[in-house]
Coordinates of C-alpha atoms in Angstrom, one line a residue:
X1 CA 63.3 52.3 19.7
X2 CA 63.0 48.7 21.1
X3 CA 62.2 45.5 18.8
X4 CA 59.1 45.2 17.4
X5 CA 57.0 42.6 18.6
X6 CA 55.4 39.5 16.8
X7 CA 52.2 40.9 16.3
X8 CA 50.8 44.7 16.1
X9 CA 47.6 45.1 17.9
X10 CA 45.4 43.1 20.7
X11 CA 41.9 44.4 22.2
X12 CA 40.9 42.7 25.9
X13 CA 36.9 43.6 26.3
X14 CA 36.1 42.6 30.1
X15 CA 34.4 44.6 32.9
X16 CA 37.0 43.6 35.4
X17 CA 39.5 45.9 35.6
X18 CA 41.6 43.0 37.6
X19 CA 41.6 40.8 34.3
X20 CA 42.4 44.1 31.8
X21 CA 45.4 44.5 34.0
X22 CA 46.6 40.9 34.1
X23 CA 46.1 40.6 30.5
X24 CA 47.4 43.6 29.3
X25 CA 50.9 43.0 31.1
X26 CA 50.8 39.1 30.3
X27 CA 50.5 40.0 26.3
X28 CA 52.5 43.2 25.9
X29 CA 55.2 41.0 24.6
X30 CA 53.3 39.6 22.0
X31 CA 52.1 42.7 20.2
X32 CA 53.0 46.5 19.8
X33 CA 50.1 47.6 21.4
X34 CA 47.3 46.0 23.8
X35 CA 44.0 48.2 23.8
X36 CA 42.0 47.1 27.1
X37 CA 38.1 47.7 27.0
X38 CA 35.7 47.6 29.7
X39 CA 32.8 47.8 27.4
X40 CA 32.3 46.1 24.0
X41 CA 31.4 49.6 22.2
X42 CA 34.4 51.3 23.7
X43 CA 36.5 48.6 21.7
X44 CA 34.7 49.6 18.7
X45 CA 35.5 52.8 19.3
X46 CA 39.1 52.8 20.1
X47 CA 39.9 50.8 17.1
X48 CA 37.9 52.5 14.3
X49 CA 39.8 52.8 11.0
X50 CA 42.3 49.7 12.8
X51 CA 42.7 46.3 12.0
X52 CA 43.4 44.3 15.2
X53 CA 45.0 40.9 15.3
X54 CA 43.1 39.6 18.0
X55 CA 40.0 40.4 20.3
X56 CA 39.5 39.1 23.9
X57 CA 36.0 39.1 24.6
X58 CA 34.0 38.5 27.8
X59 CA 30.8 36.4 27.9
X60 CA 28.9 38.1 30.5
X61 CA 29.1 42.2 31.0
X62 CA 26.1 42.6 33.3
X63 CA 26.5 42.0 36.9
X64 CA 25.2 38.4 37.9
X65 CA 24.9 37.5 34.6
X66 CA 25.7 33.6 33.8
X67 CA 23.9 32.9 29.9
X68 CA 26.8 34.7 28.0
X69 CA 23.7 36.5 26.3
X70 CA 25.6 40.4 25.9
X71 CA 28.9 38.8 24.8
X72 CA 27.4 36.8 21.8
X73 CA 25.3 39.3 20.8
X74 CA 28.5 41.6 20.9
X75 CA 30.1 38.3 18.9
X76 CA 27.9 38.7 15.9
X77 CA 28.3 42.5 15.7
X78 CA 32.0 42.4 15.6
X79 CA 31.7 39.6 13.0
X80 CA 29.4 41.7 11.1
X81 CA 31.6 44.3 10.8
X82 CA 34.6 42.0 10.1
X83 CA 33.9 38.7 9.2
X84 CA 37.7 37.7 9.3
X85 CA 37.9 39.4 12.8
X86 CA 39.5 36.6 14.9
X87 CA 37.9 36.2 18.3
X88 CA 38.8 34.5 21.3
X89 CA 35.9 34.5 24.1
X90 CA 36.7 34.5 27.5
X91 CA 34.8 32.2 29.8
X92 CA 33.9 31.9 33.3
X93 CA 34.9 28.6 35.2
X94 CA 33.0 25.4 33.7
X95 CA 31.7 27.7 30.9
X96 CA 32.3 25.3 27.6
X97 CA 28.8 25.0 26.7
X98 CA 29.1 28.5 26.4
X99 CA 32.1 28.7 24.5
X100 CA 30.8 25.9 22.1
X101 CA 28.1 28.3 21.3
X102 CA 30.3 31.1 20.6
X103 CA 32.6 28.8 18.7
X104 CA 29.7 27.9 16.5
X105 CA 28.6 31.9 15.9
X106 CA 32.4 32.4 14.4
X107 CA 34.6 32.8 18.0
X108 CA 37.8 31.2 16.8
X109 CA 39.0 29.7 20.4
X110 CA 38.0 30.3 24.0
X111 CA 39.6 30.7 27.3
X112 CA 38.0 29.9 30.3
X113 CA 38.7 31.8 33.6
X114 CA 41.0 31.8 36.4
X115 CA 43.2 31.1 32.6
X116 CA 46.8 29.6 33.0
X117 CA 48.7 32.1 31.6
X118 CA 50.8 29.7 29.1
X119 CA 47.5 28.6 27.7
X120 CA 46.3 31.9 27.1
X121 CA 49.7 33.1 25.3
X122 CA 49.2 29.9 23.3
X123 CA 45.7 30.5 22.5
X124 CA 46.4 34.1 21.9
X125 CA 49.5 33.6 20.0
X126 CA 47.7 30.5 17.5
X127 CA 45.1 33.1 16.9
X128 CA 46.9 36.0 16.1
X129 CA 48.9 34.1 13.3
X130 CA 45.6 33.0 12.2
X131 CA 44.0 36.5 11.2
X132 CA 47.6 37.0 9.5
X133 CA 47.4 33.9 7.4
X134 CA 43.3 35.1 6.6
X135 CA 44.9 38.8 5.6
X136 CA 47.6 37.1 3.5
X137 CA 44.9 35.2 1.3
X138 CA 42.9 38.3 1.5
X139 CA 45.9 40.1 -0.6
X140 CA 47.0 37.2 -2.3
X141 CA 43.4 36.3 -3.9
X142 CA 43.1 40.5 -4.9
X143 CA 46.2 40.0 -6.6
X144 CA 45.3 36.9 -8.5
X145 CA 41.6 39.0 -9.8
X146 CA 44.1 41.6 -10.3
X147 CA 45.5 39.9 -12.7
X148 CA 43.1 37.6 -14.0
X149 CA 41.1 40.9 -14.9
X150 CA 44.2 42.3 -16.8
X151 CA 45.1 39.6 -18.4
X152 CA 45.5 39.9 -22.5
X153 CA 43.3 37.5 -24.3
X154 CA 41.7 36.3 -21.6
X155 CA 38.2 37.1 -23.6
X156 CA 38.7 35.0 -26.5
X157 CA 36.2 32.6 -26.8
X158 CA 36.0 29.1 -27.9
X159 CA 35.2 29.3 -31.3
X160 CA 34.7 26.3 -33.8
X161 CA 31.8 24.0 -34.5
X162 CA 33.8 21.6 -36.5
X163 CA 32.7 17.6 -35.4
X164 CA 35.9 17.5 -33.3
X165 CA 35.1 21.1 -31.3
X166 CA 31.2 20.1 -31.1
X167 CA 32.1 16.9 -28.8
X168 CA 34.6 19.4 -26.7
X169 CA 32.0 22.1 -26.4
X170 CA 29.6 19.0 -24.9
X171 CA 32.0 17.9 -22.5
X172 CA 32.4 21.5 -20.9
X173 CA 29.2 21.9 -20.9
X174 CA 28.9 19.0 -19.0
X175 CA 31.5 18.7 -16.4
X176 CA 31.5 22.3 -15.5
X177 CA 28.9 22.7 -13.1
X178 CA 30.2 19.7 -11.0
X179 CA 33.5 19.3 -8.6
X180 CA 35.1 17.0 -10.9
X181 CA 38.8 17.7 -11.6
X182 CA 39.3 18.1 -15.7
X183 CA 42.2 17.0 -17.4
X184 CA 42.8 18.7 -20.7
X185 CA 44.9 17.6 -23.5
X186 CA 46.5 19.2 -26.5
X187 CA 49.0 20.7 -28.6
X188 CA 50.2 24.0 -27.6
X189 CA 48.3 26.9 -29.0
X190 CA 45.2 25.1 -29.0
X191 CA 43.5 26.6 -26.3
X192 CA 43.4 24.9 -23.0
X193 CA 43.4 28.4 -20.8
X194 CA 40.8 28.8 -22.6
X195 CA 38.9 26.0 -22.1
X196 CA 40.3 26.5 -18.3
X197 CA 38.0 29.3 -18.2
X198 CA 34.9 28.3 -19.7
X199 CA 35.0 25.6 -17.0
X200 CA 35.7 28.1 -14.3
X201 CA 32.9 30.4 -15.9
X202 CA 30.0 28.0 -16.3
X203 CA 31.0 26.4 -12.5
X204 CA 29.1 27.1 -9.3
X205 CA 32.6 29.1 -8.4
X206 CA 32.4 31.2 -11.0
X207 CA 32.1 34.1 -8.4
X208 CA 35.3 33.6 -7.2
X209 CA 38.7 33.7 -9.1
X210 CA 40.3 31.2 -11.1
X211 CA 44.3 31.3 -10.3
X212 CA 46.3 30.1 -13.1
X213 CA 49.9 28.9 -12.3
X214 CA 51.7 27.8 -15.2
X215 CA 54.4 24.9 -14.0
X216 CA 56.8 25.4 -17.3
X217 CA 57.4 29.2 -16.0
X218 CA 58.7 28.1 -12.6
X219 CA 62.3 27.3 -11.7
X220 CA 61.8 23.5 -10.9
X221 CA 63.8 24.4 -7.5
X222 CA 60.9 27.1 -6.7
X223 CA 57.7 25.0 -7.5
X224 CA 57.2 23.7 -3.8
X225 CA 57.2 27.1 -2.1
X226 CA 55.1 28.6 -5.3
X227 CA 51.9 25.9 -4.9
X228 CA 52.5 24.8 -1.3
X229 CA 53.9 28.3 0.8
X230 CA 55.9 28.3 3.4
X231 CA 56.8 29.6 6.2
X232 CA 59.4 31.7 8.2
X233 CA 62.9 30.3 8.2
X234 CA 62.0 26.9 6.1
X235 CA 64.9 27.9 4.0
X236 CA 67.7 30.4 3.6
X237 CA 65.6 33.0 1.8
X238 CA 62.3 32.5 3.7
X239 CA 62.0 35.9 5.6
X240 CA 58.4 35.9 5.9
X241 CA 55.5 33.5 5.5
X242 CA 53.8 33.4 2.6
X243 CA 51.3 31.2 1.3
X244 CA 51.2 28.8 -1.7
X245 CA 48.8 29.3 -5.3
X246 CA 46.9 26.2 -3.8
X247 CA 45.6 28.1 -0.3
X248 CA 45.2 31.2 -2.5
X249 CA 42.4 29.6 -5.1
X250 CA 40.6 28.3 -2.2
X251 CA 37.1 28.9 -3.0
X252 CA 37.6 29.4 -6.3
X253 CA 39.8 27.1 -9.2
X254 CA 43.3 26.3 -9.3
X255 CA 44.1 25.6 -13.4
X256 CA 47.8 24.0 -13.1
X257 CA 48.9 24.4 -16.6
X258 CA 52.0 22.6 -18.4
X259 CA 50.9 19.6 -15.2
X260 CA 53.6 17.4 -17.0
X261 CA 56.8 19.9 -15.9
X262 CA 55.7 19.2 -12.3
X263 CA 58.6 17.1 -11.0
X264 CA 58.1 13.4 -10.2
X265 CA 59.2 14.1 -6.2
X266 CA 56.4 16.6 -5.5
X267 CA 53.2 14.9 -7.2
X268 CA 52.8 13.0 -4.0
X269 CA 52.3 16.0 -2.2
X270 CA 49.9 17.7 -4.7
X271 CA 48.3 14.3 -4.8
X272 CA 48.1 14.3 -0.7
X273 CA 46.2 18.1 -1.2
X274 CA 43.7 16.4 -3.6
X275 CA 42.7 13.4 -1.2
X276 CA 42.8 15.5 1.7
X277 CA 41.9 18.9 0.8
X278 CA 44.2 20.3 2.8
X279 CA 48.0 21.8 1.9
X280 CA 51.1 21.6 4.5
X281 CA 53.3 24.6 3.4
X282 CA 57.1 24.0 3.4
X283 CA 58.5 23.3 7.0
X284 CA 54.9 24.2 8.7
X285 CA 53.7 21.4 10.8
X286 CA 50.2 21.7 10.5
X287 CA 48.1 20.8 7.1
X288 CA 45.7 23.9 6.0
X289 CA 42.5 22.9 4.9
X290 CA 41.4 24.0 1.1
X291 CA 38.4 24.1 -0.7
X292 CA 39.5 23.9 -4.5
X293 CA 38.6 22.8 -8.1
X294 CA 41.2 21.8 -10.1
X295 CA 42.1 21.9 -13.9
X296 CA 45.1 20.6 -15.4
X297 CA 46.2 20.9 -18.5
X298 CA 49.3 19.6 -20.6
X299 CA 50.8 19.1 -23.8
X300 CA 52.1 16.0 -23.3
X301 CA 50.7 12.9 -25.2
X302 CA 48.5 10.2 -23.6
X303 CA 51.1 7.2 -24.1
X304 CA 53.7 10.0 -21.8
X305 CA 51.3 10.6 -19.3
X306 CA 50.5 7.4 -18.4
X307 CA 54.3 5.9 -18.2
X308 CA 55.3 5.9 -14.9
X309 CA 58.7 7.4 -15.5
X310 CA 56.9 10.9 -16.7
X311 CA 53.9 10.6 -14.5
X312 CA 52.7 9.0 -10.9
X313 CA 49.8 7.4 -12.2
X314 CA 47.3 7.6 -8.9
X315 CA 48.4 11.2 -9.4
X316 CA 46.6 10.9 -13.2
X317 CA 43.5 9.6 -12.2
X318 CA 42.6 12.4 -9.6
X319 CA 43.6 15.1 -12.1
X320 CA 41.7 12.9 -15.0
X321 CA 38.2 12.4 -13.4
X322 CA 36.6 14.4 -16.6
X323 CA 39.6 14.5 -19.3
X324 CA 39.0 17.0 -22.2
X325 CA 41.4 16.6 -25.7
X326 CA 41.4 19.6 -27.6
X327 CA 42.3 19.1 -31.6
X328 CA 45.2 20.7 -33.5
X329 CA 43.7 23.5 -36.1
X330 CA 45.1 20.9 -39.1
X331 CA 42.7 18.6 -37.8
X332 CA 39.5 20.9 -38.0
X333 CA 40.4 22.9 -40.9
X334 CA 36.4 24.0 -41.6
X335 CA 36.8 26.0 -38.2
X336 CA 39.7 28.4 -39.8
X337 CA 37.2 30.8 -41.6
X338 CA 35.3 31.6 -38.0
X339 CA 38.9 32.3 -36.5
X340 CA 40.0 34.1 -39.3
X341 CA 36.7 36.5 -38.9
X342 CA 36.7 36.8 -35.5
X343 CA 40.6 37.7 -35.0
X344 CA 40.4 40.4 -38.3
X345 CA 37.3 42.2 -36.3
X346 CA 39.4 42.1 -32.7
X347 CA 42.6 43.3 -34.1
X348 CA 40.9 45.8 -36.2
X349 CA 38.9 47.2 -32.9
X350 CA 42.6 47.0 -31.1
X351 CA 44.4 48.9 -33.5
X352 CA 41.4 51.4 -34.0
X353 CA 41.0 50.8 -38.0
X354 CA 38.8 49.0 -40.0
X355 CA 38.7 45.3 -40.6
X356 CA 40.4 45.1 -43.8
X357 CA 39.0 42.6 -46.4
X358 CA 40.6 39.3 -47.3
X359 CA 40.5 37.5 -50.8
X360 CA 39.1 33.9 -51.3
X361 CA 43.0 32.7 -52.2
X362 CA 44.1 34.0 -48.7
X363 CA 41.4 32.4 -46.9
X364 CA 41.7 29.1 -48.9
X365 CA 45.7 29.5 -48.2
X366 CA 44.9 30.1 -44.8
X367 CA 42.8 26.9 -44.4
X368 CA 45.0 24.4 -46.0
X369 CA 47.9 25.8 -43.4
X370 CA 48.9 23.1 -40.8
X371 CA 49.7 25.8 -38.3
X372 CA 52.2 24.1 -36.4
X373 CA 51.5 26.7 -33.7
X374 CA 47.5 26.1 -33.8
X375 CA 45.5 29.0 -32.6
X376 CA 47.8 31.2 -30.9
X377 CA 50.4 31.1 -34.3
X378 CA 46.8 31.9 -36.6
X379 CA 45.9 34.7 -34.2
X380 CA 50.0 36.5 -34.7
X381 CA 49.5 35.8 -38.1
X382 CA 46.1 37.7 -38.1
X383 CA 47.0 40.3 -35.8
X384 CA 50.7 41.2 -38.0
X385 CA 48.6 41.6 -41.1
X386 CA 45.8 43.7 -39.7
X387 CA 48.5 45.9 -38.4
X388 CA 50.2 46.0 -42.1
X389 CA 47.7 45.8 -44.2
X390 CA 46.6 48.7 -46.6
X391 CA 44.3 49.6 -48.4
X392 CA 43.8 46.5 -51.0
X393 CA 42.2 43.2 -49.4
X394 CA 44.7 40.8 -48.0
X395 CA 46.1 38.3 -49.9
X396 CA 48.2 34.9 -49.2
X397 CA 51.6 36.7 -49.5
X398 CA 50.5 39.0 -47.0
X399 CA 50.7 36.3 -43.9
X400 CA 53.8 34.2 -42.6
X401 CA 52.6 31.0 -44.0
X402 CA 55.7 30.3 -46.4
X403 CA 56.4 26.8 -47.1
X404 CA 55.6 23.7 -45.4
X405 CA 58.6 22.2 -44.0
X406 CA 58.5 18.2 -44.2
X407 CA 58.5 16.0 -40.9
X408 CA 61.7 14.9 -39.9
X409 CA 62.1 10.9 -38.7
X410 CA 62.6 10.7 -34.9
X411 CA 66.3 10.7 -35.0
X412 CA 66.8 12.6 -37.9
X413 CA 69.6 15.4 -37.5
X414 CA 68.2 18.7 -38.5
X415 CA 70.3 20.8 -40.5
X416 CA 69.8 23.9 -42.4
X417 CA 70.0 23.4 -45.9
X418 CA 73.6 24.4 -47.2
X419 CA 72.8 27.2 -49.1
X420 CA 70.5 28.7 -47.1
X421 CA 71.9 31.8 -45.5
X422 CA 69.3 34.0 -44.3
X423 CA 69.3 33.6 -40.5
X424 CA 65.8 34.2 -39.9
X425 CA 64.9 31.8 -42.4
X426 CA 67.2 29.2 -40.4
X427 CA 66.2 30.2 -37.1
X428 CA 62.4 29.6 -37.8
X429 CA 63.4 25.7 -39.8
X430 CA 65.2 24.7 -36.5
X431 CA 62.8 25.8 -34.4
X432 CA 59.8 24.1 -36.1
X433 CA 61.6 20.8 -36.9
X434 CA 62.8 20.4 -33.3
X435 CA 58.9 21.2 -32.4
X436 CA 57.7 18.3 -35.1
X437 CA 60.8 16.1 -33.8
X438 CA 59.7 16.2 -30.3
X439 CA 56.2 16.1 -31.0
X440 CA 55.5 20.0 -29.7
X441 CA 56.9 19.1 -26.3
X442 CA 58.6 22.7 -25.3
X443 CA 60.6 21.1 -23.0
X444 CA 62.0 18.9 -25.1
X445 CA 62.4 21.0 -28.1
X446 CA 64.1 23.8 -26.0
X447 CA 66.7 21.2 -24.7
X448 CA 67.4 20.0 -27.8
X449 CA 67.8 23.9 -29.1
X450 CA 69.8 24.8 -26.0
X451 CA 66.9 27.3 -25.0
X452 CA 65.0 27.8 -22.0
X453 CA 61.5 27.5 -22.2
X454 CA 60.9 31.3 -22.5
X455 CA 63.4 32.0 -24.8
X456 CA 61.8 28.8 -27.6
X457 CA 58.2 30.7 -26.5
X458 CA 59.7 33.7 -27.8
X459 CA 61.1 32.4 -30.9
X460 CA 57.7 30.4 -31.8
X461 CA 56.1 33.8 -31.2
X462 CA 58.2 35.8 -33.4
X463 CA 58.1 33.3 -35.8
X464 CA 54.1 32.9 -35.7
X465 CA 54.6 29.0 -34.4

């Protein structure tokens, strides 16, 4: 079997036979197959059920004909029936007005006749890798819905109406139906994806997906293929193209969560997509243009962001446009009894049993919680006691609230009481005072734990922080 060639199929349309010929030898390099036509409709025909890279059309079929009339019309049929179908017309001699019509009507590129036959392989070969970049977005962005659809929790709503959630609730409100690029701020666990995707929802792009790329789950070394693609042979391990989160949300939103763990050496270049609105994958050569929406979110504080040494700060004030800061629970304490309600009635549904009844004690204990965790560490706590609760209503005892651990000073060395030996009980004190030392920066808490980011996500999870 002889080597495959670069791309699969090609379909020539043209009434002389002359041109099928030339073509069809001049191309059979390129792809696997070239399918030559002498009519439009037995192209249509020969590559039912196919998917071909490119198609060659003619602009005149009728003899004498000059005004290109049969091959546009023939243009907007095979558009209709494949609006990603890449087209290259074929011209006669001093035909461009023509070809600027088609152009217009969706043709991606035109060659004009007598061609030269590099220009034609260059033509040819540019479109070809252009219906393969349009089929790799095509699967990429199903994959993103894919998993935007699946996604656990990715119902929950916004709830609270506390002072401090009423002003948030205004803001998306808002700044979601423009372009503007949000910023949001907050602890972790207080429910910026959240807010991500009431922005997305109540946006004129709601239609289209919101891809969420969290920048604290990437290998720092991987980030600049992950947002920006690449192509073939840009590095060791580059086999294939493939493009980048930021090509695949175009359309639709790109939220770029934990913002602050993207390294200092690539902001320029997410900052050169925002100005430009186009993305240069790594070692391509040509910027793609992008149409996308973006919101950022991060846990890092304002005085962080805007030092220089965390943070390029023309970088800030694209992202920042609308910036949104989202309260910790301790800080909006009325809102704990709607939370508390609606997590008891979603785990009960979940678990297929019915929401069990809490006492006043419980949901006074629950409310004077700080929740170091926030939302996410009240929703574990919620859903652990729906799945052990009994028959009797819940009481304080029967959620991981246990005692409030004091603040430690900014270099204070923590240290587990002497003795306390219970290694859960250790585990969850160092965990939560490197959290309070650092201020609930994971990155910094899981360097100062000797975790990865994961693994302290893990522990704050088992731990209901």
């Amino acid at each position: 079997m002889g080597k495959s060639a670069e791309f699969d199929l090609c379909v020539v349309v043209d009434d002389d036979e002359d041109i099928l010929t030339a073509a069809r030898l001049l191309l059979r390099g390129l792809f696997n197959e070239v399918v030559t036509a002498r009519a439009p409709d037995e192209a249509i025909t020969a590559i039912a059920g196919r998917s071909a890279d490119v198609v060659l059309l003619d602009a005149n079929f009728a003899r004498g004909a000059t005004d290109a009339a049969e091959g546009l019309a023939w243009l907007d049929r095979l558009l209709a029936i494949d609006p990603d179908l890449v087209v290259v017309m074929i011209t006669a001699h001093a035909g461009v007005n023509i070809a600027v019509e088609a152009m217009k009507r969706g043709a991606t590129d035109f060659v004009s006749k007598p061609w030269s036959n590099e220009r034609l392989l260059a033509t040819v070969r540019t479109a070809a890798s252009l219906r393969r970049s349009r089929r790799a977005v095509a699967v990429e962005k199903a994959r993103v819905v894919a998993i935007t659809d699946t996604k656990p929790g990715t119902n929950t709503p916004l709830i609270g109406q506390s002072p401090a959630m009423a002003r948030v609730h205004s803001l998306i409100s808002r700044a979601a139906p423009t372009e503007a690029n949000v910023l949001v701020l907050g602890e972790n666990g207080t429910g910026k994806e959240i807010v991500a995707r009431e922005l997305h929802a109540k946006s004129l792009r709601a239609p289209q997906p919101m891809l969420t790329v969290d920048l604290g789950a990437i290998a720092t070394e991987l980030i600049d293929s992950e947002l920006f693609g690449h192509v073939k042979g840009a590095f060791t391990d580059a086999r294939a193209d493939r493009i980048g989160r930021i090509q695949a949300a175009d359309g639709g939103t790109l939220f770029l969560d934990e913002i602050g763990n993207l390294p200092l050496h690539l902001q320029p270049k997410l900052l050169t997509v925002l100005e430009q609105r186009q993305v240069t994958p790594v070692g391509a050569n040509r910027p793609i243009p992008v149409d996308i929406r973006v919101i950022a979110a991060t846990n890092m504080t304002p005085q962080m962001l805007r030092d220089d040494r965390h943070f390029r700060q023309d970088l800030l004030f694209r992202l920042n446009t609308v910036e949104i800061e989202l309260p910790p629970l301790r800080e909006r304490r009325e809102d704990v009894a709607a939370l508390v309600g609606h997590f008891l009635d979603h785990y009960a549904r979940r678990y297929n049993r019915p929401a069990p009844e809490i006492t006043a004690g419980a949901r006074a204990a629950l409310a004077a919680h700080d929740w170091p965790g926030n939302v996410r560490a009240l929703r574990h706590a919620i859903e652990r006691a729906v799945i052990l609760a009994g028959d009797a209503p819940l009481e304080a005892e029967d959620f991981p609230l246990g005692a409030s651990a004091p603040r430690v000073a900014q270099d204070a060395v923590v240290t587990p009481a002497a003795s306390e030996l219970n290694l859960e009980k250790v585990e969850r004190r160092l965990v939560e005072e490197a959290l309070k030392k650092h201020g609930y920066n994971i990155s910094m808490a899981a360097t100062e734990l000797g975790l990865s980011r994961a693994a302290l996500y893990r522990r704050m999870e088992k731990h209901g922080l």
